[in-house]
Amino acid sequence: MGEKTTIAAFGATGEIPVYIATPAEQATAAIIVVPEIFGVNEGIRRKVDAWAALGYVAIAPDIFWRFAPGVELDPDVPAQLQQAFGYFQQYDIDLGVQDIEATIRYLRQEQGLEKVGLVGFCLGGRLAYLAATRTDIDAAVGYYGVMIDQALDEAKAIAKPLALHIPTADHFVDAAAQAAIHAGLDDHAKVTLWDYEGLDHGFAAEIGERRDEAGAQLADERTRSFFAEHLA
C-alpha cells in the first residue's frame, strides 16, 4: 500500500527518507508513525499501512537518516539489538523534534491535511511526548516511551491531547521512572496515562517475540479511539 520517498528536512538541511501510505478515499487527517530504534522496518511499515486502511494518510520518517539512512533492524537478533543501542546513543533528540516539525509541515502544506496526529514507539514514544510539548501536533500517543521522566519540566507546554501507554514491567523504564511520570502527568488535563500490568517494553510490536497479543490489541484500540476523537 505504501511507498518510499523523501521530504524536505527542517531548514532545508537535507531530505528525510519516509515511508508513506495513502488511503483509497480522500483523507481528512494524517498520522505520523515514529519508529523504535530499529528503523522503518517491516513492523513499522505494517503500522503505517494499517492507519492508511483506516482512512488516514500515514507516514513514518527515518529517524536515523543523518547517520544510518535506510537501516532496518530486528530486535530479536542480539547483534542487531546492540547495533540499535549504538544508534540510540548517537541520536540527537532536538534534531528529531525538528524532523517531526518537518513532517507536520509536509502533511499540512504538501498534502493539504489540517489535522495531524503522531504515534511513537520506544524512542518514538519519547518523541511523541516532546512533540506534544514542543510542536503544534493535534494529538500524540506514545508507547513505552523512554526518558520521559527526565523531561517532565516541559509538561506545562502541553496544549493538545497526549496519551501514553506504560507497561509496568518495562525493563527500560523502571518503577521509579513510571512513578515520576504519573506524579508529573496524572493531574494534567490534556494527558491520559494507561498502565499495562506485567507487560514489558515492545509489547505492541506488530511482529516478533516481544508482542503480547491481548495487550497490543487493547492498546491499539485505545489509540484508534483516541485519534478518532481528537483528529475529527
Coordinates of N, CA and C in Angstrom, one line a residue:
M1 N 0.8 -1.2 0.0 CA 0.0 0.0 0.0 C 0.9 1.3 0.0
G2 N 2.0 1.2 0.7 CA 2.8 2.4 0.9 C 3.9 2.5 -0.1
E3 N 4.7 3.6 0.0 CA 5.9 3.8 -0.9 C 6.9 4.5 -0.1
K4 N 8.2 4.4 -0.6 CA 9.3 5.1 0.0 C 9.5 6.4 -0.8
T5 N 9.7 7.5 -0.1 CA 10.1 8.7 -0.8 C 10.9 9.6 0.1
T6 N 11.0 10.9 -0.1 CA 11.7 11.8 0.8 C 10.9 13.1 0.9
I7 N 11.1 13.7 2.1 CA 10.6 15.0 2.3 C 11.7 16.0 2.7
A8 N 11.4 17.3 2.6 CA 12.5 18.3 2.9 C 12.6 18.3 4.5
A9 N 13.9 18.3 4.9 CA 14.2 18.4 6.3 C 14.0 19.9 6.8
F10 N 13.8 20.1 8.0 CA 13.7 21.4 8.6 C 14.8 22.3 8.3
G11 N 14.6 23.5 7.8 CA 15.6 24.5 7.4 C 16.4 24.1 6.2
A12 N 15.8 23.3 5.3 CA 16.5 22.9 4.1 C 17.9 22.2 4.3
T13 N 18.0 21.4 5.3 CA 19.2 20.8 5.7 C 19.4 19.4 5.1
G14 N 18.5 19.0 4.2 CA 18.6 17.6 3.6 C 17.2 17.1 3.3
E15 N 17.2 15.8 2.9 CA 16.0 15.1 2.6 C 15.8 13.9 3.6
I16 N 14.6 13.9 4.2 CA 14.3 12.8 5.2 C 13.7 11.7 4.4
P17 N 14.2 10.5 4.4 CA 13.5 9.3 3.8 C 12.3 9.0 4.7
V18 N 11.2 8.7 4.0 CA 9.9 8.4 4.7 C 9.3 7.2 4.0
Y19 N 8.4 6.5 4.7 CA 7.5 5.5 4.1 C 6.1 6.1 4.3
I20 N 5.4 6.2 3.2 CA 4.1 6.9 3.3 C 3.0 6.0 2.6
A21 N 1.8 6.0 3.2 CA 0.7 5.3 2.6 C -0.5 6.2 2.6
T22 N -1.2 6.1 1.5 CA -2.4 7.0 1.3 C -3.7 6.1 1.1
P23 N -4.7 6.5 1.8 CA -6.0 5.7 1.7 C -6.6 5.8 0.4
A24 N -7.5 4.9 0.1 CA -8.2 4.9 -1.2 C -9.1 6.1 -1.3
E25 N -9.8 6.5 -0.2 CA -10.7 7.7 -0.2 C -9.9 8.9 0.2
Q26 N -10.5 10.0 0.0 CA -9.9 11.3 0.4 C -9.7 11.3 2.0
A27 N -8.5 11.6 2.4 CA -8.2 11.6 3.8 C -8.5 13.0 4.4
T28 N -8.9 13.1 5.6 CA -9.1 14.4 6.3 C -8.1 14.6 7.4
A29 N -7.3 13.6 7.7 CA -6.3 13.7 8.8 C -5.1 12.8 8.5
A30 N -4.0 13.0 9.2 CA -2.8 12.2 9.0 C -2.3 11.7 10.3
I31 N -1.5 10.6 10.2 CA -0.8 10.0 11.4 C 0.6 9.9 11.1
I32 N 1.5 10.5 11.9 CA 2.9 10.2 11.8 C 3.3 9.1 12.7
V33 N 3.9 8.1 12.2 CA 4.4 6.9 12.9 C 5.9 7.0 13.2
V34 N 6.3 7.2 14.4 CA 7.7 7.4 14.7 C 8.2 6.0 15.2
P35 N 9.2 5.5 14.6 CA 9.7 4.1 14.9 C 10.5 4.0 16.2
E36 N 10.7 2.8 16.6 CA 11.6 2.5 17.6 C 13.0 2.7 17.1
I37 N 14.0 2.1 17.8 CA 15.4 2.3 17.5 C 15.8 1.3 16.4
F38 N 14.8 0.7 15.7 CA 15.1 -0.3 14.7 C 14.8 0.1 13.3
G39 N 14.6 1.4 13.1 CA 14.3 1.9 11.8 C 12.9 1.7 11.3
V40 N 12.7 2.1 10.1 CA 11.4 1.9 9.4 C 11.4 0.4 8.8
N41 N 11.3 -0.5 9.7 CA 11.3 -1.9 9.3 C 9.9 -2.4 9.0
E42 N 9.8 -3.7 8.8 CA 8.6 -4.3 8.3 C 7.4 -4.0 9.3
G43 N 7.7 -4.1 10.6 CA 6.7 -3.9 11.6 C 6.2 -2.5 11.6
I44 N 7.0 -1.5 11.4 CA 6.6 -0.1 11.3 C 5.8 0.1 10.0
R45 N 6.3 -0.5 8.9 CA 5.5 -0.3 7.6 C 4.1 -0.9 7.8
R46 N 4.0 -2.0 8.5 CA 2.7 -2.6 8.7 C 1.8 -1.6 9.5
K47 N 2.4 -0.9 10.5 CA 1.6 0.0 11.2 C 1.1 1.2 10.3
V48 N 2.0 1.7 9.5 CA 1.7 2.7 8.6 C 0.5 2.3 7.6
D49 N 0.7 1.1 7.1 CA -0.4 0.6 6.2 C -1.7 0.5 6.9
A50 N -1.7 0.0 8.2 CA -2.9 -0.1 8.9 C -3.6 1.2 9.1
W51 N -2.9 2.2 9.4 CA -3.5 3.6 9.6 C -4.1 4.0 8.2
A52 N -3.4 3.8 7.1 CA -4.0 4.2 5.8 C -5.3 3.4 5.5
A53 N -5.3 2.1 5.9 CA -6.5 1.3 5.7 C -7.7 1.9 6.5
L54 N -7.4 2.7 7.6 CA -8.5 3.3 8.4 C -8.8 4.7 7.9
G55 N -8.2 5.1 6.8 CA -8.6 6.4 6.2 C -7.6 7.5 6.4
Y56 N -6.5 7.3 7.1 CA -5.5 8.4 7.3 C -4.4 8.3 6.3
V57 N -3.9 9.5 5.9 CA -2.5 9.5 5.3 C -1.5 9.2 6.5
A58 N -0.7 8.2 6.3 CA 0.2 7.7 7.3 C 1.6 7.8 6.8
I59 N 2.5 8.2 7.7 CA 3.9 8.4 7.2 C 4.9 8.1 8.4
A60 N 5.9 7.4 8.1 CA 7.0 7.0 9.0 C 8.3 7.6 8.6
P61 N 8.8 8.6 9.3 CA 10.1 9.2 8.9 C 11.2 8.3 9.4
D62 N 12.3 8.3 8.7 CA 13.5 7.6 9.1 C 14.3 8.4 10.1
I63 N 14.2 8.1 11.4 CA 14.8 8.9 12.4 C 16.3 8.9 12.4
F64 N 16.9 7.9 11.8 CA 18.3 7.8 11.8 C 19.0 8.2 10.5
W65 N 18.3 9.0 9.7 CA 18.7 9.3 8.4 C 20.0 10.1 8.3
R66 N 20.4 10.8 9.3 CA 21.6 11.5 9.3 C 22.9 10.7 9.4
F67 N 22.8 9.5 10.0 CA 24.0 8.7 10.1 C 23.8 7.2 9.7
A68 N 22.6 6.8 9.6 CA 22.4 5.4 9.2 C 21.1 5.3 8.3
P69 N 21.1 6.0 7.2 CA 19.8 6.1 6.4 C 19.4 4.7 5.9
G70 N 18.1 4.4 6.0 CA 17.6 3.2 5.4 C 17.8 2.0 6.3
V71 N 18.4 2.1 7.5 CA 18.7 0.9 8.3 C 17.4 0.3 8.7
E72 N 17.3 -1.1 8.7 CA 16.2 -1.8 9.2 C 16.8 -2.9 10.1
L73 N 16.4 -2.9 11.4 CA 16.9 -3.9 12.3 C 15.8 -4.7 12.9
D74 N 16.3 -5.9 13.4 CA 15.4 -6.9 14.1 C 15.7 -7.0 15.5
P75 N 14.8 -6.6 16.4 CA 15.2 -6.6 17.9 C 15.3 -8.0 18.4
D76 N 14.9 -9.0 17.7 CA 15.0 -10.4 18.2 C 16.4 -11.0 17.8
V77 N 17.2 -10.2 17.1 CA 18.6 -10.7 16.7 C 19.5 -9.9 17.6
P78 N 20.3 -10.6 18.5 CA 21.1 -9.9 19.5 C 22.1 -8.9 18.9
A79 N 22.7 -9.2 17.8 CA 23.7 -8.3 17.2 C 23.0 -7.0 16.7
Q80 N 21.8 -7.2 16.1 CA 21.1 -6.1 15.6 C 20.5 -5.2 16.8
L81 N 20.2 -5.8 17.8 CA 19.7 -5.1 19.0 C 20.8 -4.2 19.5
Q82 N 22.0 -4.7 19.6 CA 23.2 -3.9 20.1 C 23.5 -2.8 19.1
Q83 N 23.4 -3.1 17.8 CA 23.6 -2.0 16.8 C 22.6 -0.9 17.0
A84 N 21.3 -1.3 17.3 CA 20.3 -0.3 17.6 C 20.6 0.6 18.8
F85 N 21.1 -0.1 19.9 CA 21.5 0.7 21.1 C 22.6 1.7 20.7
G86 N 23.5 1.3 19.8 CA 24.5 2.3 19.4 C 23.9 3.5 18.7
Y87 N 23.0 3.2 17.8 CA 22.3 4.3 17.1 C 21.6 5.3 18.1
F88 N 21.0 4.6 19.1 CA 20.3 5.4 20.1 C 21.2 6.4 20.8
Q89 N 22.4 6.0 21.1 CA 23.4 6.8 21.7 C 23.9 8.0 20.8
Q90 N 23.8 7.7 19.5 CA 24.2 8.8 18.5 C 23.1 9.8 18.3
Y91 N 21.9 9.4 18.6 CA 20.7 10.2 18.2 C 20.6 11.5 18.9
D92 N 20.3 12.6 18.2 CA 20.1 13.9 18.7 C 18.6 14.2 18.8
I93 N 18.1 14.2 20.0 CA 16.7 14.3 20.2 C 16.1 15.6 19.7
D94 N 16.9 16.7 19.9 CA 16.4 18.0 19.4 C 16.3 18.0 17.9
L95 N 17.2 17.4 17.2 CA 17.1 17.3 15.7 C 15.9 16.4 15.4
G96 N 15.6 15.4 16.2 CA 14.5 14.5 16.0 C 13.2 15.3 16.1
V97 N 13.1 16.2 17.0 CA 11.9 17.1 17.1 C 11.7 17.9 15.8
Q98 N 12.9 18.4 15.3 CA 12.9 19.2 14.1 C 12.4 18.3 12.9
D99 N 12.7 17.1 12.9 CA 12.3 16.2 11.8 C 10.8 16.0 11.9
I100 N 10.2 15.9 13.1 CA 8.8 15.9 13.3 C 8.1 17.1 12.8
E101 N 8.7 18.3 13.1 CA 8.2 19.5 12.6 C 8.2 19.6 11.1
A102 N 9.2 19.0 10.5 CA 9.3 19.0 9.0 C 8.2 18.1 8.5
T103 N 7.9 17.0 9.1 CA 6.9 16.1 8.7 C 5.5 16.7 8.9
I104 N 5.3 17.3 10.0 CA 4.0 18.1 10.1 C 3.8 19.1 9.0
R105 N 4.8 19.8 8.7 CA 4.7 20.9 7.7 C 4.4 20.2 6.3
Y106 N 5.1 19.1 6.0 CA 4.8 18.4 4.8 C 3.4 18.0 4.7
L107 N 2.9 17.4 5.7 CA 1.5 16.9 5.7 C 0.5 18.0 5.6
R108 N 0.7 19.1 6.2 CA -0.2 20.3 6.1 C -0.1 21.0 4.8
Q109 N 1.1 21.3 4.4 CA 1.3 22.2 3.3 C 1.3 21.4 2.0
E110 N 2.0 20.2 1.9 CA 2.1 19.5 0.7 C 0.9 18.5 0.5
Q111 N 0.4 17.9 1.6 CA -0.7 17.0 1.5 C -2.1 17.7 1.8
G112 N -2.0 18.9 2.3 CA -3.3 19.7 2.5 C -4.1 19.1 3.6
L113 N -3.5 18.5 4.6 CA -4.2 17.9 5.7 C -4.1 18.8 7.0
E114 N -5.3 19.2 7.5 CA -5.3 20.2 8.6 C -4.9 19.5 9.9
K115 N -5.5 18.3 10.1 CA -5.3 17.6 11.4 C -4.2 16.6 11.3
V116 N -3.2 16.6 12.2 CA -2.1 15.7 12.2 C -1.9 15.1 13.6
G117 N -1.9 13.8 13.7 CA -1.6 13.1 14.9 C -0.2 12.4 14.8
L118 N 0.3 12.0 15.9 CA 1.6 11.2 15.9 C 1.5 10.1 16.9
V119 N 2.0 8.9 16.5 CA 2.1 7.8 17.4 C 3.5 7.3 17.3
G120 N 4.2 7.1 18.5 CA 5.6 6.8 18.5 C 5.8 5.6 19.5
F121 N 6.9 4.9 19.2 CA 7.2 3.7 20.0 C 8.7 3.8 20.5
C122 N 8.9 3.5 21.8 CA 10.2 3.5 22.4 C 10.8 4.9 22.3
L123 N 11.9 5.0 21.6 CA 12.4 6.4 21.3 C 11.3 7.2 20.7
G124 N 10.5 6.6 19.8 CA 9.4 7.3 19.2 C 8.4 7.7 20.2
G125 N 8.2 7.0 21.3 CA 7.3 7.4 22.4 C 7.8 8.6 23.1
R126 N 9.1 8.7 23.3 CA 9.7 9.9 23.9 C 9.5 11.1 22.9
L127 N 9.6 10.9 21.6 CA 9.4 11.9 20.7 C 7.9 12.3 20.6
A128 N 7.0 11.4 20.9 CA 5.6 11.7 21.0 C 5.3 12.7 22.1
Y129 N 6.0 12.4 23.2 CA 5.8 13.4 24.4 C 6.4 14.7 24.0
L130 N 7.6 14.8 23.4 CA 8.2 16.0 23.1 C 7.5 16.7 22.0
A131 N 6.8 16.0 21.1 CA 6.0 16.6 20.0 C 4.9 17.4 20.7
A132 N 4.3 16.8 21.8 CA 3.2 17.4 22.5 C 3.7 18.7 23.2
T133 N 4.9 18.7 23.7 CA 5.4 19.8 24.4 C 6.0 20.9 23.5
R134 N 6.5 20.5 22.3 CA 7.3 21.5 21.6 C 6.7 21.8 20.2
T135 N 5.7 21.1 19.7 CA 5.1 21.4 18.4 C 3.6 21.6 18.5
D136 N 3.0 21.9 17.4 CA 1.6 22.1 17.4 C 0.8 20.9 16.9
I137 N 1.4 19.7 17.1 CA 0.7 18.4 16.7 C -0.7 18.4 17.4
D138 N -1.7 17.9 16.7 CA -3.1 18.0 17.2 C -3.4 16.9 18.2
A139 N -2.6 15.8 18.2 CA -2.8 14.7 19.2 C -1.6 13.8 19.1
A140 N -1.1 13.3 20.2 CA 0.0 12.4 20.2 C -0.2 11.2 21.2
V141 N 0.4 10.1 20.8 CA 0.3 8.9 21.6 C 1.7 8.3 21.6
G142 N 2.2 7.9 22.8 CA 3.4 7.3 23.0 C 3.3 5.9 23.6
Y143 N 4.0 4.9 23.0 CA 4.1 3.6 23.6 C 5.4 3.4 24.2
Y144 N 5.4 3.0 25.5 CA 6.6 2.7 26.2 C 7.7 3.6 25.9
G145 N 7.4 4.9 26.1 CA 8.4 6.0 25.8 C 9.5 6.0 26.9
V146 N 10.7 6.1 26.4 CA 11.9 6.2 27.3 C 12.3 7.6 27.6
M147 N 12.7 7.8 28.9 CA 13.3 9.0 29.3 C 12.3 10.2 29.4
I148 N 11.0 9.9 29.4 CA 10.0 10.9 29.6 C 10.1 11.5 31.0
D149 N 10.5 10.7 31.9 CA 10.6 11.2 33.3 C 11.6 12.3 33.4
Q150 N 12.6 12.4 32.5 CA 13.6 13.4 32.5 C 13.2 14.7 31.8
A151 N 12.0 14.7 31.3 CA 11.6 15.9 30.6 C 10.2 16.4 31.1
L152 N 9.9 16.1 32.3 CA 8.6 16.5 32.9 C 8.5 18.0 33.1
D153 N 9.6 18.7 33.2 CA 9.6 20.1 33.3 C 8.9 20.8 32.1
E154 N 8.8 20.0 31.0 CA 8.2 20.6 29.8 C 6.7 20.4 29.7
A155 N 6.2 19.7 30.7 CA 4.7 19.3 30.6 C 3.8 20.5 30.6
K156 N 4.2 21.6 31.2 CA 3.4 22.8 31.2 C 3.1 23.3 29.8
A157 N 3.9 22.9 28.9 CA 3.7 23.4 27.5 C 2.7 22.5 26.7
I158 N 2.2 21.4 27.3 CA 1.3 20.5 26.5 C -0.1 21.2 26.4
A159 N -0.5 21.5 25.2 CA -1.7 22.2 24.9 C -2.7 21.3 24.2
K160 N -2.3 20.2 23.6 CA -3.2 19.3 22.8 C -3.1 17.9 23.5
P161 N -4.1 17.1 23.1 CA -4.2 15.8 23.8 C -3.0 14.9 23.6
L162 N -2.6 14.3 24.7 CA -1.4 13.3 24.7 C -1.8 12.1 25.5
A163 N -1.6 10.9 25.0 CA -1.8 9.7 25.7 C -0.5 8.9 25.7
L164 N -0.2 8.2 26.9 CA 1.0 7.4 27.0 C 0.6 6.0 27.5
H165 N 1.1 4.9 26.8 CA 0.9 3.5 27.2 C 2.1 3.1 28.0
I166 N 1.9 2.7 29.2 CA 3.0 2.4 30.1 C 2.9 0.9 30.6
P167 N 3.8 0.1 30.1 CA 3.9 -1.3 30.6 C 4.6 -1.3 31.9
T168 N 4.0 -1.9 33.0 CA 4.6 -1.8 34.3 C 5.9 -2.6 34.5
A169 N 6.1 -3.6 33.6 CA 7.3 -4.4 33.8 C 8.4 -4.0 32.7
D170 N 8.3 -2.7 32.3 CA 9.2 -2.3 31.2 C 10.7 -2.2 31.8
H171 N 11.6 -3.0 31.2 CA 12.9 -3.1 31.7 C 13.8 -2.0 31.3
F172 N 13.2 -1.1 30.5 CA 14.0 0.2 30.1 C 13.4 1.4 30.8
V173 N 12.2 1.3 31.4 CA 11.6 2.4 32.1 C 11.2 1.8 33.5
D174 N 12.0 2.0 34.5 CA 11.8 1.3 35.8 C 10.7 1.9 36.6
A175 N 10.4 1.3 37.7 CA 9.3 1.7 38.5 C 9.4 3.1 39.0
A176 N 10.6 3.6 39.3 CA 10.8 5.0 39.7 C 10.5 5.9 38.6
A177 N 10.9 5.6 37.4 CA 10.6 6.5 36.3 C 9.1 6.5 36.0
Q178 N 8.4 5.4 36.1 CA 7.0 5.3 35.9 C 6.2 6.1 37.0
A179 N 6.7 6.0 38.2 CA 6.1 6.8 39.3 C 6.2 8.3 39.0
A180 N 7.4 8.7 38.6 CA 7.6 10.1 38.3 C 6.7 10.6 37.1
I181 N 6.5 9.8 36.1 CA 5.6 10.1 35.0 C 4.2 10.3 35.5
H182 N 3.8 9.4 36.4 CA 2.4 9.5 36.9 C 2.3 10.8 37.8
A183 N 3.3 11.0 38.7 CA 3.3 12.1 39.5 C 3.3 13.4 38.8
G184 N 4.0 13.5 37.6 CA 4.1 14.7 36.9 C 2.9 14.9 35.9
L185 N 2.2 13.8 35.5 CA 1.2 14.0 34.5 C -0.2 13.6 34.8
D186 N -0.4 12.9 35.9 CA -1.7 12.4 36.3 C -2.8 13.5 36.3
D187 N -2.4 14.6 36.8 CA -3.3 15.7 37.0 C -3.4 16.7 35.8
H188 N -2.7 16.4 34.8 CA -2.7 17.3 33.6 C -3.9 17.0 32.8
A189 N -4.7 18.1 32.5 CA -6.0 18.0 31.9 C -5.9 17.4 30.5
K190 N -4.7 17.6 29.8 CA -4.6 17.1 28.4 C -4.0 15.7 28.3
V191 N -3.6 15.1 29.4 CA -2.8 13.9 29.3 C -3.6 12.7 29.9
T192 N -3.6 11.6 29.1 CA -4.1 10.3 29.5 C -3.0 9.3 29.7
L193 N -3.0 8.6 30.8 CA -2.0 7.5 31.0 C -2.7 6.2 31.2
W194 N -2.2 5.2 30.4 CA -2.7 3.8 30.5 C -1.6 2.9 31.0
D195 N -1.8 2.2 32.1 CA -0.9 1.2 32.6 C -1.2 -0.2 32.1
Y196 N -0.2 -1.0 31.9 CA -0.4 -2.4 31.4 C 0.4 -3.3 32.4
E197 N -0.4 -3.9 33.3 CA 0.2 -4.6 34.4 C 1.0 -5.9 33.9
G198 N 2.3 -5.9 34.3 CA 3.1 -7.1 34.0 C 3.6 -7.2 32.5
L199 N 3.3 -6.2 31.7 CA 3.8 -6.2 30.3 C 5.1 -5.5 30.2
D200 N 5.9 -5.8 29.2 CA 7.3 -5.3 29.1 C 7.4 -4.4 27.8
H201 N 8.5 -3.8 27.7 CA 8.8 -2.9 26.6 C 8.6 -3.7 25.3
G202 N 8.0 -3.0 24.3 CA 7.8 -3.6 23.0 C 6.5 -4.5 22.9
F203 N 5.6 -4.5 23.9 CA 4.5 -5.4 23.9 C 3.6 -5.2 22.7
A204 N 3.6 -4.1 22.1 CA 2.7 -3.8 20.9 C 3.4 -3.8 19.6
A205 N 4.6 -4.4 19.5 CA 5.2 -4.6 18.3 C 4.4 -5.4 17.3
E206 N 4.3 -5.1 16.1 CA 3.5 -5.8 15.1 C 3.9 -7.3 14.9
I207 N 5.2 -7.5 14.9 CA 5.8 -8.8 14.7 C 6.9 -9.1 15.7
G208 N 7.3 -10.3 15.9 CA 8.4 -10.7 16.7 C 8.0 -11.2 18.1
E209 N 9.1 -11.5 18.8 CA 8.9 -12.2 20.1 C 8.4 -11.4 21.2
R210 N 8.5 -10.0 21.1 CA 8.1 -9.2 22.2 C 6.6 -8.9 22.3
R211 N 5.9 -9.2 21.2 CA 4.5 -8.9 21.2 C 3.6 -9.7 22.2
D212 N 2.8 -9.0 22.9 CA 1.7 -9.6 23.7 C 0.4 -9.3 23.1
E213 N -0.2 -10.3 22.6 CA -1.4 -10.2 21.7 C -2.5 -9.4 22.4
A214 N -2.9 -9.8 23.6 CA -4.0 -9.1 24.3 C -3.7 -7.7 24.6
G215 N -2.4 -7.5 25.1 CA -2.0 -6.1 25.4 C -2.0 -5.2 24.2
A216 N -1.4 -5.8 23.1 CA -1.3 -5.0 21.9 C -2.7 -4.6 21.3
Q217 N -3.6 -5.5 21.4 CA -4.9 -5.3 20.8 C -5.6 -4.2 21.7
L218 N -5.5 -4.3 23.0 CA -6.1 -3.3 23.9 C -5.5 -1.9 23.6
A219 N -4.2 -1.8 23.6 CA -3.5 -0.6 23.4 C -3.9 0.1 22.1
D220 N -3.8 -0.8 21.0 CA -4.1 -0.2 19.7 C -5.5 0.2 19.6
E221 N -6.5 -0.4 20.2 CA -7.9 0.0 20.1 C -8.0 1.3 20.9
R222 N -7.3 1.5 22.0 CA -7.4 2.8 22.7 C -6.8 3.9 21.8
T223 N -5.7 3.6 21.1 CA -5.1 4.6 20.3 C -6.0 5.0 19.1
R224 N -6.6 4.0 18.5 CA -7.6 4.3 17.4 C -8.7 5.2 17.9
S225 N -9.2 4.9 19.1 CA -10.3 5.7 19.6 C -9.9 7.1 19.9
F226 N -8.7 7.2 20.5 CA -8.1 8.5 20.8 C -8.0 9.4 19.6
F227 N -7.4 8.8 18.5 CA -7.3 9.6 17.3 C -8.6 9.9 16.6
A228 N -9.5 9.0 16.7 CA -10.9 9.2 16.1 C -11.6 10.4 16.8
E229 N -11.3 10.5 18.1 CA -11.9 11.6 18.8 C -11.2 12.9 18.6
H230 N -9.9 12.9 18.6 CA -9.2 14.2 18.6 C -8.7 14.7 17.2
L231 N -8.8 13.8 16.2 CA -8.5 14.3 14.8 C -9.7 14.4 14.0
A232 N -10.9 14.4 14.6 CA -12.1 14.5 13.8 C -12.3 15.9 13.3

